[in-house]
Coordinates of C-alpha atoms and ligand atoms in Angstrom, one line a residue:
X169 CA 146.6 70.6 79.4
X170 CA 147.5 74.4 78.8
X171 CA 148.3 76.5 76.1
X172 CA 150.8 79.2 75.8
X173 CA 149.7 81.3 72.9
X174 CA 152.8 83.5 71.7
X175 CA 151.7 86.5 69.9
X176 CA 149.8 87.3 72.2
X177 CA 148.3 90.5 71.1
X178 CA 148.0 90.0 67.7
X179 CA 145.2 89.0 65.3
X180 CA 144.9 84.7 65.5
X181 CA 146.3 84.1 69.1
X182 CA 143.6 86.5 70.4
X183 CA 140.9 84.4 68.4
X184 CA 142.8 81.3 69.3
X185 CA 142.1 82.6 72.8
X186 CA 138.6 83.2 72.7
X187 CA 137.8 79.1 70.8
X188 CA 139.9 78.1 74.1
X189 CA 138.3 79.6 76.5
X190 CA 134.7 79.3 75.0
X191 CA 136.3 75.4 75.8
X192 CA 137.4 75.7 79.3
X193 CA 141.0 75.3 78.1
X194 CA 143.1 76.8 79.9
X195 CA 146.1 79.0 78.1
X196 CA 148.1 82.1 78.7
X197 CA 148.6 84.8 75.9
X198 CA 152.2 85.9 75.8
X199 CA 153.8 88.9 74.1
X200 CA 156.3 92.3 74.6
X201 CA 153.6 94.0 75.9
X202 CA 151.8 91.0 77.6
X203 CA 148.6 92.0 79.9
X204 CA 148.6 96.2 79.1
X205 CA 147.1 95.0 75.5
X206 CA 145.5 91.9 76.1
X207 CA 141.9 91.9 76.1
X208 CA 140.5 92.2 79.4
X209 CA 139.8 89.0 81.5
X210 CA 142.1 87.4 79.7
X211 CA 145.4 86.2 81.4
X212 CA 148.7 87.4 80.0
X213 CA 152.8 87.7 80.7
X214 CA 155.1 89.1 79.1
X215 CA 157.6 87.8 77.1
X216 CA 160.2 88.5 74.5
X217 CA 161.4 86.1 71.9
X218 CA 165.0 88.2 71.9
X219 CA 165.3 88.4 75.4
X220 CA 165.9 84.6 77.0
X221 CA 165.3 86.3 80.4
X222 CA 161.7 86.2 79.6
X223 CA 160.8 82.9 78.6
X224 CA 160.8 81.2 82.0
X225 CA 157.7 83.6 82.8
X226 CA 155.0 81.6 80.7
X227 CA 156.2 78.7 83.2
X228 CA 155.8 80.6 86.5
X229 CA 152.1 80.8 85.7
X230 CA 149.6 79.0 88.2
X231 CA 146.9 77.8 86.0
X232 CA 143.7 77.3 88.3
X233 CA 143.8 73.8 88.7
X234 CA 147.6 73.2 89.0
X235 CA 147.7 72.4 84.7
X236 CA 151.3 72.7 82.8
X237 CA 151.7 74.0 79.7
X238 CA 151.5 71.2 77.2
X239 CA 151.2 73.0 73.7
X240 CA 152.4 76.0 72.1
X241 CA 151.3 78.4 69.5
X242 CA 154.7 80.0 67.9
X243 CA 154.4 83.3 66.1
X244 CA 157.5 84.7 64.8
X245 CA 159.3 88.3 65.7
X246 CA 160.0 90.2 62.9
X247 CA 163.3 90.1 62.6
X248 CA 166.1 89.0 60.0
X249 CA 166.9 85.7 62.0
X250 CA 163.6 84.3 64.0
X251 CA 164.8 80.8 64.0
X252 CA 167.9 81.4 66.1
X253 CA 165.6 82.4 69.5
X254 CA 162.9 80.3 68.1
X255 CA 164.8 77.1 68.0
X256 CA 166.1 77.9 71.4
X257 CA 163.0 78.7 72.8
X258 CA 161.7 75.3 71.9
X259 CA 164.5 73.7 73.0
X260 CA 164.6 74.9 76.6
X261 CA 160.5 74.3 76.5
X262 CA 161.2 70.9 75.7
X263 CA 163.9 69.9 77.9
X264 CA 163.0 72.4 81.1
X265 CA 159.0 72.3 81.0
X266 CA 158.3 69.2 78.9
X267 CA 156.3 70.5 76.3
X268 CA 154.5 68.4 74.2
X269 CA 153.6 70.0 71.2
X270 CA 154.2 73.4 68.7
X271 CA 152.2 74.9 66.0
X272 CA 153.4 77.6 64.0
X273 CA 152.5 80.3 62.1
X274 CA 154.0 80.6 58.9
X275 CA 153.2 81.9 55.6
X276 CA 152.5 80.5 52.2
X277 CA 156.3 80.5 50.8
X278 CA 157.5 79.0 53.5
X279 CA 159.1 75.7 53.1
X280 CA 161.1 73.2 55.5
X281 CA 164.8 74.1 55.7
X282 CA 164.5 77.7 54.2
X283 CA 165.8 80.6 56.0
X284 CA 162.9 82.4 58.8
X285 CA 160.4 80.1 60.3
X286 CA 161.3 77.2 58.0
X287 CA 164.2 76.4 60.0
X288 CA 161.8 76.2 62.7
X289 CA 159.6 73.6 60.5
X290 CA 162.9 72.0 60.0
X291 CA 163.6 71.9 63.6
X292 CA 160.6 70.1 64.3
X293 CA 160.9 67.2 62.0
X294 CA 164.9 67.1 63.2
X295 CA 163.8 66.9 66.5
X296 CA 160.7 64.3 66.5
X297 CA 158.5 66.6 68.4
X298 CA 154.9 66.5 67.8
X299 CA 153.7 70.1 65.6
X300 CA 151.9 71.2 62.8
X301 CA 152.8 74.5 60.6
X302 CA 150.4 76.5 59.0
X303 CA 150.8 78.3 55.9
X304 CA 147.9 80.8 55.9
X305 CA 147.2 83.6 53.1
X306 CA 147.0 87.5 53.3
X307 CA 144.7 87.8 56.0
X308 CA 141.3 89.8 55.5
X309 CA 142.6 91.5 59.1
X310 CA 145.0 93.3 57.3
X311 CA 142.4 95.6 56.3
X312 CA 140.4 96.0 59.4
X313 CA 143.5 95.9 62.2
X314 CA 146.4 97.6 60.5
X315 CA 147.5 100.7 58.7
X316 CA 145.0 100.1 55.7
X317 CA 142.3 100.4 58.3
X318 CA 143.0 104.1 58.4
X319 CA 143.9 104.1 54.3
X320 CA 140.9 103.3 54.1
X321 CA 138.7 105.0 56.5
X322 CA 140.3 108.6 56.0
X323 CA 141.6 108.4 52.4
X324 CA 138.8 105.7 50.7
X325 CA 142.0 104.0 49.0
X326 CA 143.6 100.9 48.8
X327 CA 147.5 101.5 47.5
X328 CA 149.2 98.2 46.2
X329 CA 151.5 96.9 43.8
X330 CA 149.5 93.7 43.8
X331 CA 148.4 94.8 40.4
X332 CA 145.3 92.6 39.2
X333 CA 146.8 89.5 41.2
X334 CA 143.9 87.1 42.4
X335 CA 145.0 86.4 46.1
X336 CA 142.6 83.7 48.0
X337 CA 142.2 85.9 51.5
X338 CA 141.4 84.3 54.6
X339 CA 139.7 85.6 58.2
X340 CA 141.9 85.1 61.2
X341 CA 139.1 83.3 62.8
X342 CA 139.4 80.9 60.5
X343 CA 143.4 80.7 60.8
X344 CA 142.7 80.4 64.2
X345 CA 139.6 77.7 63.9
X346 CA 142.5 75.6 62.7
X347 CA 145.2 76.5 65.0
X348 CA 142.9 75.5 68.1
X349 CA 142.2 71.8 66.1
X350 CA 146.1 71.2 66.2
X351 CA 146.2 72.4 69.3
X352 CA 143.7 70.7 71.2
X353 CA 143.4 67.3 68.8
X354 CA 144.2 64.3 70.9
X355 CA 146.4 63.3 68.2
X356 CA 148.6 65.6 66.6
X357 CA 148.7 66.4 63.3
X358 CA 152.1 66.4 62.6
X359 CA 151.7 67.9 59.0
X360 CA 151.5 71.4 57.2
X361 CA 148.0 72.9 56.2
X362 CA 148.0 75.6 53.5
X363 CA 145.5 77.9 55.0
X364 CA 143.4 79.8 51.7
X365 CA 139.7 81.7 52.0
X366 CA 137.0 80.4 49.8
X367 CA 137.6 82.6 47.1
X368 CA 140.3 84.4 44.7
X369 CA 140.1 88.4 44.6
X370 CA 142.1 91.2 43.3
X371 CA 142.6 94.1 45.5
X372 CA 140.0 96.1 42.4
X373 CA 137.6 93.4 43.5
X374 CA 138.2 94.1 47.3
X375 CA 137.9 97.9 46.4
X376 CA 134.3 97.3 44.7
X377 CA 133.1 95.1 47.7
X378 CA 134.4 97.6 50.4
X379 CA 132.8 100.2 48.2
X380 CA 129.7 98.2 48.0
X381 CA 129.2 97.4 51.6
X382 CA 130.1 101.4 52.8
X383 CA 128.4 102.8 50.6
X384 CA 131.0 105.1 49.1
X385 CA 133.5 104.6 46.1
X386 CA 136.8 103.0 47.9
X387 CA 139.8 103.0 44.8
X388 CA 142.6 100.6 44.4
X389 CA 145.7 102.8 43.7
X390 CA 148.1 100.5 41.6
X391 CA 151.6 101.3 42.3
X392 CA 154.7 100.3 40.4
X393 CA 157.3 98.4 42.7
X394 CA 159.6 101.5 43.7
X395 CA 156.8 104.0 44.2
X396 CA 155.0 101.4 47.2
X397 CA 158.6 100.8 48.7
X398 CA 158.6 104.9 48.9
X399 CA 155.2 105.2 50.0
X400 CA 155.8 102.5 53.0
X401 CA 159.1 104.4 53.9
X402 CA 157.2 107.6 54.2
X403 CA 154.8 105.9 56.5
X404 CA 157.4 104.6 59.2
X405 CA 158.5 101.2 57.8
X406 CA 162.6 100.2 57.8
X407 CA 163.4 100.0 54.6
X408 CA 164.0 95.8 54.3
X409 CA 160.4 95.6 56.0
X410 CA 158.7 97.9 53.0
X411 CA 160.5 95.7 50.3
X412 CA 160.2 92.6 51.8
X413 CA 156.0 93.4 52.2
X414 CA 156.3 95.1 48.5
X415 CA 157.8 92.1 47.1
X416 CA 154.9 89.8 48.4
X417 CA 152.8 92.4 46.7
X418 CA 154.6 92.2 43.3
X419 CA 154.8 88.6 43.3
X420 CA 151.3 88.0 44.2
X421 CA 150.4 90.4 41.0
X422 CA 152.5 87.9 38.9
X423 CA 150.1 85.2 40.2
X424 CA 152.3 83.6 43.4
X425 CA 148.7 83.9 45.5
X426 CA 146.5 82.3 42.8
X427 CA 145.1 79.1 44.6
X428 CA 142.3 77.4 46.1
X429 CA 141.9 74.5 48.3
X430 CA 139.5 73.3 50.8
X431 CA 141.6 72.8 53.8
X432 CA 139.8 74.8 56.3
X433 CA 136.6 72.9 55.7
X434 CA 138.3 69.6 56.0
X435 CA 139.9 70.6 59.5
X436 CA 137.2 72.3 61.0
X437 CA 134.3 70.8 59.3
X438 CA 132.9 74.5 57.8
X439 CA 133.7 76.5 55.4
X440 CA 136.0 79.5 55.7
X441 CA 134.3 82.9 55.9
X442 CA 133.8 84.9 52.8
X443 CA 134.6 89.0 51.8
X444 CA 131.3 90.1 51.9
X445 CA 130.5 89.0 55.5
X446 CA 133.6 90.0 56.7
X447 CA 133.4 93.3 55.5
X448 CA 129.9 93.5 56.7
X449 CA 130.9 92.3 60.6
X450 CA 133.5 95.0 60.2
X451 CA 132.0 98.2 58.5
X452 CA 132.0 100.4 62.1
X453 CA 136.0 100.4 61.4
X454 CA 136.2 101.9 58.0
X455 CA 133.2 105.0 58.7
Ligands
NAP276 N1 149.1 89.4 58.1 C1 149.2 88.6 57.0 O1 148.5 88.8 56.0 C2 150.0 87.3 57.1 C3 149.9 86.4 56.0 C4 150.6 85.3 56.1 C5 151.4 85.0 57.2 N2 151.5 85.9 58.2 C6 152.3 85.5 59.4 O2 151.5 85.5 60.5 C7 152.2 85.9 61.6 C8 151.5 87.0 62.3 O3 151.4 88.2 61.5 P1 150.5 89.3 61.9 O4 150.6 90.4 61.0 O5 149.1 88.7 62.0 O6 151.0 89.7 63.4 P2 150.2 90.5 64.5 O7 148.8 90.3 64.5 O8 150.7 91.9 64.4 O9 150.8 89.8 65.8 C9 152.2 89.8 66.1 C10 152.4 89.5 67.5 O10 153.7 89.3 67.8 C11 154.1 89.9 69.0 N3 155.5 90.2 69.0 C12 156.2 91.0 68.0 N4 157.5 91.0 68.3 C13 157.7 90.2 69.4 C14 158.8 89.8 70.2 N5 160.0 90.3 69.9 N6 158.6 89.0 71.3 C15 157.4 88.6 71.6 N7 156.3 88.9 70.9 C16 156.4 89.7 69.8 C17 153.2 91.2 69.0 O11 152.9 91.6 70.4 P3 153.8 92.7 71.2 O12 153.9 93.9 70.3 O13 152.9 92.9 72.4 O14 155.0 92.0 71.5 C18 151.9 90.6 68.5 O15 151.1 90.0 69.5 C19 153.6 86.4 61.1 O16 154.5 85.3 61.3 C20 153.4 86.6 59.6 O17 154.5 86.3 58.8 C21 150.8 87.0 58.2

């Protein structure tokens, strides 16, 4: 058994990486940029989901003991119509490399059949293949590995228009705790997990806890629809990205985020990490 972790650079494959190897499993991380941003000692190709030229390359691989790659980890392009090289990609990874196996990385309004990755979903249960989808949560990463890091670190702000919506974040590692389970499970799950931290905070709660832990006053800037889909324009984003991100934001103040399960513990067998101690493992990035 190997892994093929698309995504390769990015916040849960990385993770997924680490559980994997800390396993002996073998796996290759996969991505545009493949091994000049992959951690170091970790082996990576590159590969583009909108160029088909590319996806033999994860195939070509020599794992150390002659393994084939058995499972994937899918994680989405951003672009209008991911299911198109998705499904494709799956298709050929079936037929060409006998794959086994495909968990995906959704979010928490997708559904089976619905246009983006849910056409992937829906591909999976048309197609009989073994997969699980997860649905995960805002992750707490957003605050420590994107833009906001900076937000943050240079302006003590937070700017939302997630108003006093309660939203359940989660930690990547947990995202990817789960990921390696459906992975790496003898028996495949072959269901859909909805993927929520272990408790429900608004972004003035985040503020007070980032404030707390740094020791200096961090503000949530509330922002009324039109002035956050300026204020991500100004910063670089295409226009459908900044209000497709802005109206996550304003549905999540209208309560679309409010929710708690325990589905992390049940899959893993602990519980998810909370705020406080990420902020705390994290502090260097915000001083
Ligand atoms: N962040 C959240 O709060 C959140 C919440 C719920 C769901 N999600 C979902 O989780 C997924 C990951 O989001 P994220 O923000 O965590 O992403 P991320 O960490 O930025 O990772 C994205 C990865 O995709 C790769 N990539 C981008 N375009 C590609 C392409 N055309 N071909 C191949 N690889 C490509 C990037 O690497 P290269 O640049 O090297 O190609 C990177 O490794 C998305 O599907 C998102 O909808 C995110």
């Amino acid at each position: 058994m190997a892994i093929l972790l698309t995504g390769g650079t990015g916040k849960t494959s990385v993770r997924v990486a680490r559980l994997l190897q800390e396993a002996s499993i073998p796996f290759l991380l996969a991505s545009r940029r493949g091994g000049d941003a992959a951690p170091l000692g970790m082996p990576a190709t590159k590969f583009d989901w909108l160029d088909s030229s590319t996806w033999g390359k994860p195939f070509e691989h020599k794992f150390l003991n002659g393994e084939s790659i058995s499972a994937v980890y899918l994680m989405a392009p951003v672009v209008d119509d991911p299911e198109t090289s998705m499904n494709a990609f799956i298709d050929y990874a079936i037929k060409e490399h006998n794959v086994k196996r495909f968990v995906l990385v959704a979010g928490t309004s997708a559904q089976p059949g619905k246009s983006g990755v849910g056409k992937v979903w829906q591909h999976f249960l048309d197609t009989g293949i073994d997969y699980c989808v997860l649905c995960p949560t805002w992750f707490m990463e957003n605050f420590s590995e994107e833009a906001q890091r900076f937000v943050i670190q240079n302006q003590s702000k937070l700017y939302t228009a997630c108003g006093d919506g309660k939203i359940p974040f989660i930690s990547a590692s947990d995202i990817a705790a789960v990921a390696y389970r459906a992975l790496t499970d003898a028996k495949s799950h072959n269901t859909q997990y909805e993927l929520l931290g272990p408790e429900l905070l608004t972004y003035d709660e985040v503020a007070a806890k980032l404030s707390s832990c740094l020791g200096r006053k961090i503000e949530h800037v509330k922002l009324v629809e039109e002035q956050r889909v300026q204020g991500l324009m100004s910063h670089g984003l295409p226009e459908h990205y900044a209000k497709f991100l802005t109206a996550l934001e304003v549905s999540a103040a209208g309560g679309a985020e409010n929710r708690m399960n325990d589905t992390v513990e049940k899959v893993t067998g602990r519980p998810p990490k909370n705020f406080d101690t990420f902020a705390q493992e994290n502090k260097a990035v915000w001083q």
